[in-house]
Structures are given as structure tokens and as C-alpha cells.
mmCIF file of C-alpha atoms in Angstrom:
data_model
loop_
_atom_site.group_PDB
_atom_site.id
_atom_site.type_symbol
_atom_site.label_atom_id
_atom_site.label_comp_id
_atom_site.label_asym_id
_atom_site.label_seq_id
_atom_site.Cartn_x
_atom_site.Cartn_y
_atom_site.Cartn_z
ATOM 1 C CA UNK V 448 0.000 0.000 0.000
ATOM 2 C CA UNK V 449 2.529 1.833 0.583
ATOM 3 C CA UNK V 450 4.019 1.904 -2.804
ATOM 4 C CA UNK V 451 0.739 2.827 -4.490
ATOM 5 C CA UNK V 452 0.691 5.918 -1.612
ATOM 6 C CA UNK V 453 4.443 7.368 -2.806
ATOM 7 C CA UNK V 454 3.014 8.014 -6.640
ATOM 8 C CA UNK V 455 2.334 11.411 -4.734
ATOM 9 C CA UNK V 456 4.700 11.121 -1.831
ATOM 10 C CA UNK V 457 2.657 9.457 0.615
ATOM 11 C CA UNK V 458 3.914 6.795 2.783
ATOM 12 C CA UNK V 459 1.151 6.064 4.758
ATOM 13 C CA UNK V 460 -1.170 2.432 4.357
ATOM 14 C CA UNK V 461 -4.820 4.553 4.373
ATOM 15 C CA UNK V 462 -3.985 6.892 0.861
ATOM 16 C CA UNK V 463 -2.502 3.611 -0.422
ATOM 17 C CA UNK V 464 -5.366 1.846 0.305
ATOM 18 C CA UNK V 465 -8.085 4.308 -1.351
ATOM 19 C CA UNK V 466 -5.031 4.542 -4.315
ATOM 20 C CA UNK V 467 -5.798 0.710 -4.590
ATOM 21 C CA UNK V 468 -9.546 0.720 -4.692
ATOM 22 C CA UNK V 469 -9.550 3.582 -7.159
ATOM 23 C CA UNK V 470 -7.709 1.261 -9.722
ATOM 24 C CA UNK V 471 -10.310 -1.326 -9.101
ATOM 25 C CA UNK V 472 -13.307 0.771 -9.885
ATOM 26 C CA UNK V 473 -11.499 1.567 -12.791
ATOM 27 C CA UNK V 474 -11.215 -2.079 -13.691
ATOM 28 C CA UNK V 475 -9.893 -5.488 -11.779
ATOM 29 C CA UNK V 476 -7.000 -5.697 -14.443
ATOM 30 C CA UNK V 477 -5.742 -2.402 -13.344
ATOM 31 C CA UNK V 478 -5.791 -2.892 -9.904
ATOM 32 C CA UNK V 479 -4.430 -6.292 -10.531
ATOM 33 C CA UNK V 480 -1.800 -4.804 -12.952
ATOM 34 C CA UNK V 481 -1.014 -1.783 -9.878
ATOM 35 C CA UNK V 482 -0.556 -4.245 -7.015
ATOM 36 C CA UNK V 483 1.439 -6.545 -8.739
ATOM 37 C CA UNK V 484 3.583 -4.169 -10.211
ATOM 38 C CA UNK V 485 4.465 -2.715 -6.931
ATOM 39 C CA UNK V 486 4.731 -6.405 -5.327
ATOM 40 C CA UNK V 487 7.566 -6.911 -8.196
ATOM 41 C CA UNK V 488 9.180 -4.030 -7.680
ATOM 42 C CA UNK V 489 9.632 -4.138 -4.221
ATOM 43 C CA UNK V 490 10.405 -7.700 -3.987
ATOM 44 C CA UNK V 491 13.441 -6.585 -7.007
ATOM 45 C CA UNK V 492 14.985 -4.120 -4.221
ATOM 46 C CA UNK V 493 14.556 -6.409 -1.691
ATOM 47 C CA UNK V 494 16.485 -9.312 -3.505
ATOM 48 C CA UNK V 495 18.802 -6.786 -4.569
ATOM 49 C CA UNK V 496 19.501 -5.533 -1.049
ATOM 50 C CA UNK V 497 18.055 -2.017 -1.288
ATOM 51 C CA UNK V 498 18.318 -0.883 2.110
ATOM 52 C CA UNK V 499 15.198 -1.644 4.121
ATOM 53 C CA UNK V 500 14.296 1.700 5.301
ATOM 54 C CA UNK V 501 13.290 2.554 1.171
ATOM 55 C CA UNK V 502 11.662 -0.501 0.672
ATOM 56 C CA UNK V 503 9.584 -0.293 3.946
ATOM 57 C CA UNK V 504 8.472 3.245 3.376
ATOM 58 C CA UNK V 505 7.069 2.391 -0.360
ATOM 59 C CA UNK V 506 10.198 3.991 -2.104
ATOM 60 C CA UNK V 507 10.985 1.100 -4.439
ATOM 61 C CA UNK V 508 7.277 0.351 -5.033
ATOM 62 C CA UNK V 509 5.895 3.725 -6.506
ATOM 63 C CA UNK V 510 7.379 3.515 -10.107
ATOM 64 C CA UNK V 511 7.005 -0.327 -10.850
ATOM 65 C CA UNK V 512 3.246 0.261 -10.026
ATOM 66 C CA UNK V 513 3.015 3.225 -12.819
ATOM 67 C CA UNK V 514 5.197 1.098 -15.227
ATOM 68 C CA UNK V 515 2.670 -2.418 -14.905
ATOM 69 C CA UNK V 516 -0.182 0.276 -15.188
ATOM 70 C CA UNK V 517 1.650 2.077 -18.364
ATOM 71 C CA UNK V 518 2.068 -1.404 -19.716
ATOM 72 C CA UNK V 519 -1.808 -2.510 -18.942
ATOM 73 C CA UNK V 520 -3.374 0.704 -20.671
ATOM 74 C CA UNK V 521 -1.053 1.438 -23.421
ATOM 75 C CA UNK V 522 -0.577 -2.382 -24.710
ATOM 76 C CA UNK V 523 -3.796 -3.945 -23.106
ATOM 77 C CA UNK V 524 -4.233 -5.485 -20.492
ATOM 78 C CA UNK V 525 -5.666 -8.730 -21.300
ATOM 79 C CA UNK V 526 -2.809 -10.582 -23.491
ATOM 80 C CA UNK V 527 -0.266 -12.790 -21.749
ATOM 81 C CA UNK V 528 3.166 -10.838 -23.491
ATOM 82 C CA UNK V 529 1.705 -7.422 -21.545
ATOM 83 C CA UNK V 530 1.460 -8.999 -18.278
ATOM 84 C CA UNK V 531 4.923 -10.835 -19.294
ATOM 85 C CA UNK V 532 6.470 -7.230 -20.359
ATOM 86 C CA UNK V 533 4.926 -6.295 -16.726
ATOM 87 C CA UNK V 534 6.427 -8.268 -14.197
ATOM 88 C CA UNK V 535 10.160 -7.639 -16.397
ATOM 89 C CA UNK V 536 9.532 -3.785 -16.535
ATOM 90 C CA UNK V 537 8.802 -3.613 -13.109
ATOM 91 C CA UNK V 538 12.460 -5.338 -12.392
ATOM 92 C CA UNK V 539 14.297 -3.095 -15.056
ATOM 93 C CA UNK V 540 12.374 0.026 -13.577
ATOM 94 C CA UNK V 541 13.914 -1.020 -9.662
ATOM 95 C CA UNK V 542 18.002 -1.115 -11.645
ATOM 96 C CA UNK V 543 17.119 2.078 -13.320
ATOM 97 C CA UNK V 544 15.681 3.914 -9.782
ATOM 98 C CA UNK V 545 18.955 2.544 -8.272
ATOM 99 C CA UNK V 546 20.716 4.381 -10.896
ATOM 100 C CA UNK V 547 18.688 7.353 -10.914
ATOM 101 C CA UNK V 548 18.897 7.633 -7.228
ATOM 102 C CA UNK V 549 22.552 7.600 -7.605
ATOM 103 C CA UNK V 550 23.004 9.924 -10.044
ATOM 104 C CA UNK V 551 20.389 12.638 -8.745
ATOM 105 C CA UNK V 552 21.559 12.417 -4.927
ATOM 106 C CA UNK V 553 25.128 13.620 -5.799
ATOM 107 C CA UNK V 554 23.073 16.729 -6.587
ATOM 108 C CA UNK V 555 20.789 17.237 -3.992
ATOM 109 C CA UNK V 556 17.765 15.854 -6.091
ATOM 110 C CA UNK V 557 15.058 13.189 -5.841
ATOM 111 C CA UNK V 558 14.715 10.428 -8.847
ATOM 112 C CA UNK V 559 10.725 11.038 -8.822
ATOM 113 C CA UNK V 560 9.183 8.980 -11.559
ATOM 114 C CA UNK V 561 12.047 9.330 -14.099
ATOM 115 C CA UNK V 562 12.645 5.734 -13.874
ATOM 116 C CA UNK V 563 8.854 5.097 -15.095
ATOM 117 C CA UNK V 564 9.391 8.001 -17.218
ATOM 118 C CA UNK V 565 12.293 6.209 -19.131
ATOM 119 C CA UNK V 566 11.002 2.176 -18.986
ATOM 120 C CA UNK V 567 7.250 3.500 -20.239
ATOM 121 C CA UNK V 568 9.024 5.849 -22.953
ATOM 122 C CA UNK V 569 10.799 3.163 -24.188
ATOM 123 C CA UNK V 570 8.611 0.292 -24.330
ATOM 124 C CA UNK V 571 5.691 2.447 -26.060
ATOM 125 C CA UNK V 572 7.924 3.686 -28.749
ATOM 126 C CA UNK V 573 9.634 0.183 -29.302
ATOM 127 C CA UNK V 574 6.163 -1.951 -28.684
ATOM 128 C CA UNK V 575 4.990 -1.607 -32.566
ATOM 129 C CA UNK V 576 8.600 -3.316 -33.976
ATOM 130 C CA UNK V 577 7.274 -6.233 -31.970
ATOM 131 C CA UNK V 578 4.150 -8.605 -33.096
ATOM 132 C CA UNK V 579 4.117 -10.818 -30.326
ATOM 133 C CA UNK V 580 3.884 -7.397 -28.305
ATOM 134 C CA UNK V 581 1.837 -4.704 -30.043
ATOM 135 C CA UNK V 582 -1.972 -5.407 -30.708
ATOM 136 C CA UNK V 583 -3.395 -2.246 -31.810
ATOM 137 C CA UNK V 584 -2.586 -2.639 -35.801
ATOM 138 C CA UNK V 585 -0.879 0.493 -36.781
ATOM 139 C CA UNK V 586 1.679 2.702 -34.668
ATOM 140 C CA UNK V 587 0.939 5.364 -32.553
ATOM 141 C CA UNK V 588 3.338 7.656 -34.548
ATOM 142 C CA UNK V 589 1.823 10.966 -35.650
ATOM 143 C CA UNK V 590 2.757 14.243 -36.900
ATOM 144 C CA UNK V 591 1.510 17.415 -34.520
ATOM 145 C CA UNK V 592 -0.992 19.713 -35.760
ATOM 146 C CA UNK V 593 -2.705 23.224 -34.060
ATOM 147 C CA UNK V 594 -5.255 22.436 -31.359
ATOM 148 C CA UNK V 595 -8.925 22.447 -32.957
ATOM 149 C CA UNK V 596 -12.319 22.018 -30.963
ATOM 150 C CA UNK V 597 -14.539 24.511 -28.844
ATOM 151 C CA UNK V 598 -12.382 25.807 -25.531
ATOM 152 C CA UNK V 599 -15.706 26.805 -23.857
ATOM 153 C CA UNK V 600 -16.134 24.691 -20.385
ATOM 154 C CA UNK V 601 -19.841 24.325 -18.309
ATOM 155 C CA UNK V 602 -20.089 23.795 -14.840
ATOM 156 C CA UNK V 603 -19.974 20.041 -15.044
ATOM 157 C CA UNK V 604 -16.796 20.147 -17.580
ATOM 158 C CA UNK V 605 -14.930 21.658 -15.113
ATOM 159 C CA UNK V 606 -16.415 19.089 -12.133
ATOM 160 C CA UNK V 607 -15.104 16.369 -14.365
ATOM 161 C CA UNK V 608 -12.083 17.999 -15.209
ATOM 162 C CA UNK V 609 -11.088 18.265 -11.819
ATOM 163 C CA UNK V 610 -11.319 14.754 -10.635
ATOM 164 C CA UNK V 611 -9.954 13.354 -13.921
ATOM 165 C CA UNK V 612 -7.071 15.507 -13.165
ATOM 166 C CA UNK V 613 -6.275 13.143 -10.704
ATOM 167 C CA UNK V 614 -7.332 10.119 -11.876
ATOM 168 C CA UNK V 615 -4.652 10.441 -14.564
ATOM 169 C CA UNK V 616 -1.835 9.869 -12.123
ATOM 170 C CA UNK V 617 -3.147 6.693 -12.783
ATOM 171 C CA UNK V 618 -4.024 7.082 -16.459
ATOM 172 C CA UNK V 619 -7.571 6.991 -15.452
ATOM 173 C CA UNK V 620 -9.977 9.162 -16.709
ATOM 174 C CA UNK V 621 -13.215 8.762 -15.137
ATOM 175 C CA UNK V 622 -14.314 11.262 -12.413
ATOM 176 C CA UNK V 623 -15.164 8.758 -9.588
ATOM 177 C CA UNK V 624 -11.315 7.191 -9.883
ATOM 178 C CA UNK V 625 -9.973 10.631 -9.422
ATOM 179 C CA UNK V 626 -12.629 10.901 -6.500
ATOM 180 C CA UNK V 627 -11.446 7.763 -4.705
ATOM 181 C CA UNK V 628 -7.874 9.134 -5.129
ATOM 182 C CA UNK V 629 -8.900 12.846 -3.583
ATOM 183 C CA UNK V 630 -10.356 10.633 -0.503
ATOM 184 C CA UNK V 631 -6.877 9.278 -0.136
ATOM 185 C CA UNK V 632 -5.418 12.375 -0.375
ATOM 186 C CA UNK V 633 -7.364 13.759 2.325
ATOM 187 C CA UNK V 634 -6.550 10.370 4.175
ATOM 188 C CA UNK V 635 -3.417 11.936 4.259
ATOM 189 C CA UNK V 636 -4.423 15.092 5.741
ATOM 190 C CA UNK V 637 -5.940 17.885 4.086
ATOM 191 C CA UNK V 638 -3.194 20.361 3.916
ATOM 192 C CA UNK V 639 -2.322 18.051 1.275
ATOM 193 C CA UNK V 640 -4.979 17.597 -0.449
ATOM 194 C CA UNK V 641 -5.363 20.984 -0.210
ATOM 195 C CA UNK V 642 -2.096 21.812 -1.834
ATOM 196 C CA UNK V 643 -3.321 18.730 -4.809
ATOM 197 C CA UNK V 644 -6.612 21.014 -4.712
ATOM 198 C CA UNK V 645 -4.622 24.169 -5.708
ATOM 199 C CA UNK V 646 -2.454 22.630 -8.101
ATOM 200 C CA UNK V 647 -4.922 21.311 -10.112
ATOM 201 C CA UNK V 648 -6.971 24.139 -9.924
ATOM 202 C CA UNK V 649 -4.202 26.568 -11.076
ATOM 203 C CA UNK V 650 -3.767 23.328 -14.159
ATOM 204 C CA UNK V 651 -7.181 23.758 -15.454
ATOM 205 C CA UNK V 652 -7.044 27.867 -15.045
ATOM 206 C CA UNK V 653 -3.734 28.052 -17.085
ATOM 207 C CA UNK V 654 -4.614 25.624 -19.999
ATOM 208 C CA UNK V 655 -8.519 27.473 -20.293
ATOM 209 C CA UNK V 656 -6.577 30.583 -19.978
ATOM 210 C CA UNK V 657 -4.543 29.976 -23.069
ATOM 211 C CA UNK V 658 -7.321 28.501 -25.178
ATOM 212 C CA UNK V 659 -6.518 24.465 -24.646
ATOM 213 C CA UNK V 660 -9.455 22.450 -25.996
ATOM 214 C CA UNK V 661 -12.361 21.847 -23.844
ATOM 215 C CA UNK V 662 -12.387 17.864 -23.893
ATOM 216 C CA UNK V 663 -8.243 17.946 -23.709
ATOM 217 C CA UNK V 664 -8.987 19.606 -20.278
ATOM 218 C CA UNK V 665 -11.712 17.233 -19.703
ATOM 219 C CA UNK V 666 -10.424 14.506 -19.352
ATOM 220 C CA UNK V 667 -8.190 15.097 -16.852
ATOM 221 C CA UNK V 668 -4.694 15.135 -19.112
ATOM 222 C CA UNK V 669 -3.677 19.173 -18.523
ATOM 223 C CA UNK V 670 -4.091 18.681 -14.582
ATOM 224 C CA UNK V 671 -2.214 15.408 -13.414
ATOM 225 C CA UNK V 672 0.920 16.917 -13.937
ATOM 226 C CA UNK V 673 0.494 19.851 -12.220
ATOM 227 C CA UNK V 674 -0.989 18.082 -8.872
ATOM 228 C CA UNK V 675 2.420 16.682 -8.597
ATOM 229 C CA UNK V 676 4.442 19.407 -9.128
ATOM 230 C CA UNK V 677 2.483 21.145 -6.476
ATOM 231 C CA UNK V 678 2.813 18.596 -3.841
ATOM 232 C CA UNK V 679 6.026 18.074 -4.297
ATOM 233 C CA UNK V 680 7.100 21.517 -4.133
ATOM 234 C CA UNK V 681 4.894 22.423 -0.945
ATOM 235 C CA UNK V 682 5.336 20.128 1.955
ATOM 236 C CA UNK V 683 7.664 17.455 0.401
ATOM 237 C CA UNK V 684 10.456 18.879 -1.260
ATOM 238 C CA UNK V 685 10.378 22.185 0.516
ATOM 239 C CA UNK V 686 8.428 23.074 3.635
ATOM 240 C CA UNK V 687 4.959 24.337 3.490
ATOM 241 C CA UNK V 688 4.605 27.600 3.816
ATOM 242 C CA UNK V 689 2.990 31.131 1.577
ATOM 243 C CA UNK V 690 6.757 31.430 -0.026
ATOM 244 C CA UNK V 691 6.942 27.761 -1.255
ATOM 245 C CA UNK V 692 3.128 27.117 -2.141
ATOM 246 C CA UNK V 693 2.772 30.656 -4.704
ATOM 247 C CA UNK V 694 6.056 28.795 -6.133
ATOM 248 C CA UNK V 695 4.472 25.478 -6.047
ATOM 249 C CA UNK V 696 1.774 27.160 -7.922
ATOM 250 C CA UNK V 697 3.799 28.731 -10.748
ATOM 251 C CA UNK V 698 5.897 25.019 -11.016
ATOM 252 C CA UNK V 699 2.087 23.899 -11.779
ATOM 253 C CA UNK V 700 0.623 26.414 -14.364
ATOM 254 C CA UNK V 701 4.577 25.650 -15.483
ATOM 255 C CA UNK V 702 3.824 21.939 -16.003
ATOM 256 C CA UNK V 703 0.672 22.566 -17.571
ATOM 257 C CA UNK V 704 2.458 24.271 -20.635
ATOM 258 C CA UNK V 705 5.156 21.972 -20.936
ATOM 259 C CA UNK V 706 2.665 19.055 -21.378
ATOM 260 C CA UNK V 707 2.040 19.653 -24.805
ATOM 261 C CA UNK V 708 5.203 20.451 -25.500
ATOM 262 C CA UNK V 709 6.262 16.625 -24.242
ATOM 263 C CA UNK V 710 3.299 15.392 -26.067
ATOM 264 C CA UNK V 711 4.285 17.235 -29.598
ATOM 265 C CA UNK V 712 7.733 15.901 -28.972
ATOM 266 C CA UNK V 713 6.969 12.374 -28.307
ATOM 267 C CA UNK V 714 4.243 12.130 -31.448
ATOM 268 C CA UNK V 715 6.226 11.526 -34.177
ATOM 269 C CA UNK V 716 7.421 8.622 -32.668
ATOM 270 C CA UNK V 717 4.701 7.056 -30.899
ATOM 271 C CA UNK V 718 5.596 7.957 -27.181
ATOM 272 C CA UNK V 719 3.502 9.555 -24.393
ATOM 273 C CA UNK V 720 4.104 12.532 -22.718
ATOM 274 C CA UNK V 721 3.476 10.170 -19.471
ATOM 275 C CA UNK V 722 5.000 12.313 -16.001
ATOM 276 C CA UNK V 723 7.851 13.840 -18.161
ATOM 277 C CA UNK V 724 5.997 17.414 -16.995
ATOM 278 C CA UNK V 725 6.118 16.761 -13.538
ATOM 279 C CA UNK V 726 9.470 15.392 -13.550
ATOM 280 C CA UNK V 727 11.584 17.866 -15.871
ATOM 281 C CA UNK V 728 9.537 21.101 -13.889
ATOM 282 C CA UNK V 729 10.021 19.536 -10.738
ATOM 283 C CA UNK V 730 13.793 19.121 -10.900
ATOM 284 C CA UNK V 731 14.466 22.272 -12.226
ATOM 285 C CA UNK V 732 12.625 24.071 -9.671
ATOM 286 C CA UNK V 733 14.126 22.355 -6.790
ATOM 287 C CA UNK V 734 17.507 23.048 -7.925
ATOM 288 C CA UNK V 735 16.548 27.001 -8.154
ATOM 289 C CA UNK V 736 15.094 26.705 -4.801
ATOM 290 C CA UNK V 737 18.844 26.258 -3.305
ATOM 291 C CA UNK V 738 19.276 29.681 -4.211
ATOM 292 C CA UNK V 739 16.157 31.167 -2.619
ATOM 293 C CA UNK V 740 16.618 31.065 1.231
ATOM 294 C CA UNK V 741 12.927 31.962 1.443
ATOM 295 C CA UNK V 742 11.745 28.764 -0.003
ATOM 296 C CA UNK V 743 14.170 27.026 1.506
ATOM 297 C CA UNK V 744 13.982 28.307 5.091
ATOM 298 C CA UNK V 745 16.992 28.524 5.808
ATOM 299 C CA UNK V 746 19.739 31.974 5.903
ATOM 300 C CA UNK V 747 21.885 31.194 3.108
ATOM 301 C CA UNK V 748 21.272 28.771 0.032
ATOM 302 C CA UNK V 749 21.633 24.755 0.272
ATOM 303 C CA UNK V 750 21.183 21.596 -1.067
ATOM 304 C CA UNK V 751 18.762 20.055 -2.130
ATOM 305 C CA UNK V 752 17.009 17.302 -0.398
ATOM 306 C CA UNK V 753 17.262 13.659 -1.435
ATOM 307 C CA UNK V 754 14.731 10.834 -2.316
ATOM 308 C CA UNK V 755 14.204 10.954 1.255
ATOM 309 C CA UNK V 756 10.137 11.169 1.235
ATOM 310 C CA UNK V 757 7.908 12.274 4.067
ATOM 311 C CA UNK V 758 4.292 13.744 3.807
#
């Protein structure tokens, strides 16, 4: 449970545990897919000898969950190679977290979900060289073209625009997933889901504000992003306070632009734009954070923190 929970820094069992059920009402193979990726990743580290303290808190558990659940929605769920490709990913994704840890802590920075970032980029783009592995008929490769469709949103546009937005941390789209996952925020406590609240909020402001299609808001794909920017720059990363949430706030409008800009990047070859966002905005705002003793409460500029999470 506690690996679902750490897909938005939470280490406690109860947000795991509404995380969990939220997959389910989405659909037993994704909840399947979600628990038994984080089971194989976390068994991985422990084999490996990851020290116990990160495998106890969730730490190794978080990223295999989102690559099984990349691998479930993007390749289907129901044939035998996806579930195959799962269980493998979900090993390759706890190597590339060691690495990333590795790399990232020399500089004061967290690995986040650039481990899933880099396994579910991968496989996607590679999946249509492979029969035995790609189902869909044709690639996923496209050229970009201008945004087209109404940008006007109603009252119940925006309602389901703002649960989506957190149902597609999970890649789920349907309002009562992203509901289930707002409970476990608030399981949390609700400073943080107030912080989630804001984030997504300031998501679905920023992509109305510059004309973003109405349905492309929708469904929840302009606002994931931002939640975890927010929380992880307001109470994880860097303490919680009016200094660090107004810059958790511009990290999250911040995210919101860069999604397309991922997405137009990744078309041509078939990819996903996936938590790239969160990640890239997230590590480049933590690194100018060591230079503003205001965020980071302290006299004089610092480090950065490590992969070290608390909520």
C-alpha cells in the first residue's frame, strides 16, 4: 500500500489503500496490474539488497506500479506478453531507480518517476517493432498539428475535469477514480490535499486561460501533472509555507504548458508525454530553490534534499 501511496509522496497504508480501490473501480485488471507491479518491484529491491528503510516506506514500489499500469493501458491489459512485459519492466524500472537515485543524490535531487518516465518511454515507442507485443494494428506515430475544438467549459466540464485531473496519475480518466484518489489524499491530511486542490486548480485555469481544448482539459490530461508538481514543491520537497506554495503554484501552471510540448515531442514517434511534466519542472525548480533562502527556510542557500520522502 505503501508503494501505491508514494506516486504522490505518501507513505502512509490509508492513501494507499483508497489509491488501490480507485484502480479497481477503474477495472480489476488495473488494480491487478497496480498491485502486482508494486509487489515486483519491491520484492526486485529487496532481492537486490536495497536498504530496508526505502523498501519499507514504499520507495521502491511507486514507479514499478506506474510502469505495470503504463504497460496494462497502453498495450492492453488482457494478453499474456503485456502482463509478461509487466512483471520484467517492473524489475528493469527497480536497476534504473537505483541508478537514478545515484546519479540525482550527488546533486541534492530526488529520482521522482524518471525511472517510469524512461522504462514506459521506451517500451511504447519500441512496442509496434514487436508482433508478439503490439496489438493495436498500426503505430501510434503521428505528426503534430494546431489544437482544434470549442475551448468553452460548463459547470460540469470543469467538475469532471477536476477529478480526472487526478485520476490520470493513474491514467484513469473517469471522475469517480480521481474521486477515490482525492479521498486518499485527504486520508493523508488535508493540507495536502489541499495543496493537490490548488495545483490542479491553477492546471485547469492556465490551460482554459490559453485557449486548450475543452475535452483535452476534460479529461483530466492538462491537470495530473500539475498536482504533482504542487505537492512536491509544498510540503515534500520544501516546507509548506505562503513562499513555497505561490512557487508550487507557478511550477504547476509551469507543467501545464510543458505538457504539450512533451506530447508534440513524443508524437512523431509514438511515445507519451506520461510524467515527463512533472518530472523535468520539478527538478528544475528544486535546484533554483537552493538559491532562494525563502523557499528554503533557511539563511543562506543549500542543497537540495534527497529521495528521502515524508508527507
Amino acid at each position: 500500500m505503501r508503494g501505491h501511496g508514494q506516486v504522490t509522496f505518501l507513505p502512509g497504508m490509508a492513501a494507499g489503500a483508497f489509491f488501490c480501490a480507485a484502480l479497481f473501480a477503474a477495472g480489476w485488471e488495473y488494480g491487478l496490474y497496480g498491485l502486482a507491479g508494486t509487489a515486483v518491484g519491491t520484492a526486485t529491491a529487496q532481492l537486490l539488497g536495497v536498504d530496508r528503510g526505502r523498501v519499507s516506506a514504499g520507495l521502491e514500489g511507486f514507479n514499478a506500479c506506474l510502469t505495470a499500469l503504463s504497460f496494462a493501458v497502453f498495450l492492453g491489459p488482457g494478453h499474456l506478453s503485456t502482463a509478461l512485459l509487466a512483471v520484467v519492466g517492473c524489475a528493469v524500472v527497480t536497476v534504473v531507480t537505483a541508478a537514478a537515485v545515484r546519479l540525482l543524490s550527488a546533486r541534492g535531487l530526488p529520482a521522482l518517476t524518471l525511472p517510469f518516465c524512461l522504462i514506459a518511454t521506451v517500451t511504447t515507442i519500441a512496442a509496434p517493432g514487436f508482433r508478439r507485443i503490439w496489438h493495436h494494428g498500426d503505430g501510434l506515430a503521428a505528426l503534430t498539428a494546431p489544437a482544434t475544438g470549442p475551448t468553452a467549459l460548463h459547470p460540469a466540464d470543469l467538475a469532471h475535469a477536476f477529478f480526472a485531473g487526478f485520476g490520470q496519475i493513474f491514467f484513469m480518466p473517469q471522475w469517480y477514480v480521481g474521486a477515490l484518489l482525492l479521498l486518499g489524499l485527504l486520508a493523508a491530511g488535508p493540507r495536502t490535499a489541499a495543496v493537490a486542490c490548488l495545483g490542479n486548480t491553477v492546471a485547469i485555469a492556465t490551460a482554459w486561460a490559453l485557449g486548450a481544448p475543452a475535452a483535452q482539459i476534460t479529461d483530466g490530461t492538462m491537470g495530473y501533472n500539475a498536482v504533482l508538481v504542487a505537492l512536491a514543491l509544498c510540503g515534500v520537497f520544501l516546507p509548506a509555507r505562503a513562499a513555497t506554495l505561490a512557487y508550487a503554484l507557478l511550477g504547476a501552471a509551469t507543467a501545464t504548458v510543458l505538457g504539450p510540448a512533451v506530447a508534440a515531442l513524443f508524437a512523431p514517434s509514438g511515445g507519451h508525454a506520461f510524467t515527463w511534466p512533472f518530472v523535468l519542472t520539478t527538478l528544475v525548480f528544486l535546484a533554483g530553490a537552493n538559491s532562494f533562502p525563502r523557499l528554503t527556510g533557511s539563511g543562506r542557500s543549500q542543497p537540495g534534499r534527497g529521495d528521502t520522502v515524508t508527507s
